[in-house]
PDB file of C-alpha atoms in Angstrom:
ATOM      1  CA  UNK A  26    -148.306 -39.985 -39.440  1.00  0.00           C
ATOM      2  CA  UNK A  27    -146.895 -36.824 -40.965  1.00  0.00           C
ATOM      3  CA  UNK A  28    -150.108 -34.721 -40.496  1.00  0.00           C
ATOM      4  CA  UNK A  29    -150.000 -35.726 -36.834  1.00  0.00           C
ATOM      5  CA  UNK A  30    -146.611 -34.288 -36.124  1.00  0.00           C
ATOM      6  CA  UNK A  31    -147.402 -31.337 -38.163  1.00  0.00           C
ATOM      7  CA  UNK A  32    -150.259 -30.664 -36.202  1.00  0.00           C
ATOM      8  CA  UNK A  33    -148.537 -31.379 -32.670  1.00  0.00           C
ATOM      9  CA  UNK A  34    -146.234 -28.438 -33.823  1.00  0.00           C
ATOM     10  CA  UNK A  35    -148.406 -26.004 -35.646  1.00  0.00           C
ATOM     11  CA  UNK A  36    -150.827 -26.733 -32.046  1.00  0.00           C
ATOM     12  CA  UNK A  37    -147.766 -25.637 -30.012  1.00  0.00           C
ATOM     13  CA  UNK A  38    -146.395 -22.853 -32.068  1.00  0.00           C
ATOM     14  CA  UNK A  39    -150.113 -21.602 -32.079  1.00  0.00           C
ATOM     15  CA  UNK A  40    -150.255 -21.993 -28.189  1.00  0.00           C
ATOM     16  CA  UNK A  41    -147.095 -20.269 -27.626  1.00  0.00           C
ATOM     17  CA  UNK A  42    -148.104 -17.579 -29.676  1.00  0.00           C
ATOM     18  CA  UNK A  43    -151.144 -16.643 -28.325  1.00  0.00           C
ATOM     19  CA  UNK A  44    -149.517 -16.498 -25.297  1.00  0.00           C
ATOM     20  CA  UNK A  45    -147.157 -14.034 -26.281  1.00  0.00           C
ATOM     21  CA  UNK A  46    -149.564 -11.985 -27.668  1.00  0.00           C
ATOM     22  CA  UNK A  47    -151.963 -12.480 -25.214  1.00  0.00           C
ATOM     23  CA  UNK A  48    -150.740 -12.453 -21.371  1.00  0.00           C
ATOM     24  CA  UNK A  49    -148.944  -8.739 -21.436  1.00  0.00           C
ATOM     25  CA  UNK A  50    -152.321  -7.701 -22.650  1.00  0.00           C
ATOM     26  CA  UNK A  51    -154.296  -9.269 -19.567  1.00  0.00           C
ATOM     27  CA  UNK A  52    -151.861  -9.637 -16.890  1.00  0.00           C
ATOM     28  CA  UNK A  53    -149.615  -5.796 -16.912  1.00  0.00           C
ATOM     29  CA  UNK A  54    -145.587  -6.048 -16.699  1.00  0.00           C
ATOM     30  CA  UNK A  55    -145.702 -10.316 -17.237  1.00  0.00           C
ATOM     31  CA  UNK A  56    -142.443 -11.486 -18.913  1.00  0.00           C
ATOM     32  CA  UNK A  57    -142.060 -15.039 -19.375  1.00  0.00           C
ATOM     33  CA  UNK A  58    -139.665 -17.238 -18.744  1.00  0.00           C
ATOM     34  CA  UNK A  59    -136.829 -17.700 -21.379  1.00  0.00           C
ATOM     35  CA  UNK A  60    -136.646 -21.220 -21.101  1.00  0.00           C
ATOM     36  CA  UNK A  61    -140.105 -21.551 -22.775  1.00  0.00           C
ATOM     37  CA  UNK A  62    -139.150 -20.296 -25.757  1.00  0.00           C
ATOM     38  CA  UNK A  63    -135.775 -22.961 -25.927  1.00  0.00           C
ATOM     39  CA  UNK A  64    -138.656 -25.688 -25.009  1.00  0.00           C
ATOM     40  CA  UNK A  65    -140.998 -24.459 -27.387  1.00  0.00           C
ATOM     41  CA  UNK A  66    -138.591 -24.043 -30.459  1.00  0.00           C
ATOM     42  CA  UNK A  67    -137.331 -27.650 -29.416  1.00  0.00           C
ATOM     43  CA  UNK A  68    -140.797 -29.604 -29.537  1.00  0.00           C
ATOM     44  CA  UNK A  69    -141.377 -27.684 -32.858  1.00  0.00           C
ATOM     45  CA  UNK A  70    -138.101 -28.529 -34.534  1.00  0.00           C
ATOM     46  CA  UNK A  71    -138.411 -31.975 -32.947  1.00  0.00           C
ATOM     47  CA  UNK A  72    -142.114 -32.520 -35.003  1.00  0.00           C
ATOM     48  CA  UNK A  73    -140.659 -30.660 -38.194  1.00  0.00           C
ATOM     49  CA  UNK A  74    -137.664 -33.271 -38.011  1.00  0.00           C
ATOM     50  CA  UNK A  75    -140.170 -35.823 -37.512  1.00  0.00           C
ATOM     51  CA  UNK A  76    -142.746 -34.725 -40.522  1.00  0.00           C
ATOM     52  CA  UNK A  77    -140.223 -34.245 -43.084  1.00  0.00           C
ATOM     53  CA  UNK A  78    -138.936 -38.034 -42.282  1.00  0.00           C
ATOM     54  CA  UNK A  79    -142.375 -38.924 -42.684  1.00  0.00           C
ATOM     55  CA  UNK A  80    -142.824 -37.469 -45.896  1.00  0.00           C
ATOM     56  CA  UNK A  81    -139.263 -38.252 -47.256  1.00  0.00           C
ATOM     57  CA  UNK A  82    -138.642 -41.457 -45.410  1.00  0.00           C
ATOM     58  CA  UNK A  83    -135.752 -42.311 -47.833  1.00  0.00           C
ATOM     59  CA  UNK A  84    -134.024 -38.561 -47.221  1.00  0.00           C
ATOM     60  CA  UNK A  85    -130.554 -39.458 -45.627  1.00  0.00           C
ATOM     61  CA  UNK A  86    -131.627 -42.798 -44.641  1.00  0.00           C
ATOM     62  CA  UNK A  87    -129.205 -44.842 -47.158  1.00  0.00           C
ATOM     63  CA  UNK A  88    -126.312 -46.819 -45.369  1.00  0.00           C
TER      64      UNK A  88
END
């Protein structure tokens, strides 16, 4: 389970940076939206909170 939420977020932070890199190159003057970069940096910190649970499942979980 671990190396599927690290790949959901390495996938997206790939994806997102591509298309920073990418669009101002192809399309002249294109800014994007801020709120893409609060949603991406939330599904990556979401899948990071989510892998290291998975690989430390008894990190912080003691009652």
């Amino acid at each position: 389970m671990a190396r599927l939420f690290a790949a959901v977020a390495i996938i997206v932070l790939l994806g997102w940076t591509v298309g920073v890199v990418l669009a101002p190159i192809f399309s002249e003057g294109y800014r994007p939206a801020p709120e893409i970069n609060i949603v991406v940096m939330a599904i990556v910190g979401i899948f990071g909170t989510l892998y290291n649970k998975a690989k430390n499942p008894k990190d912080g979980d003691e009652e």
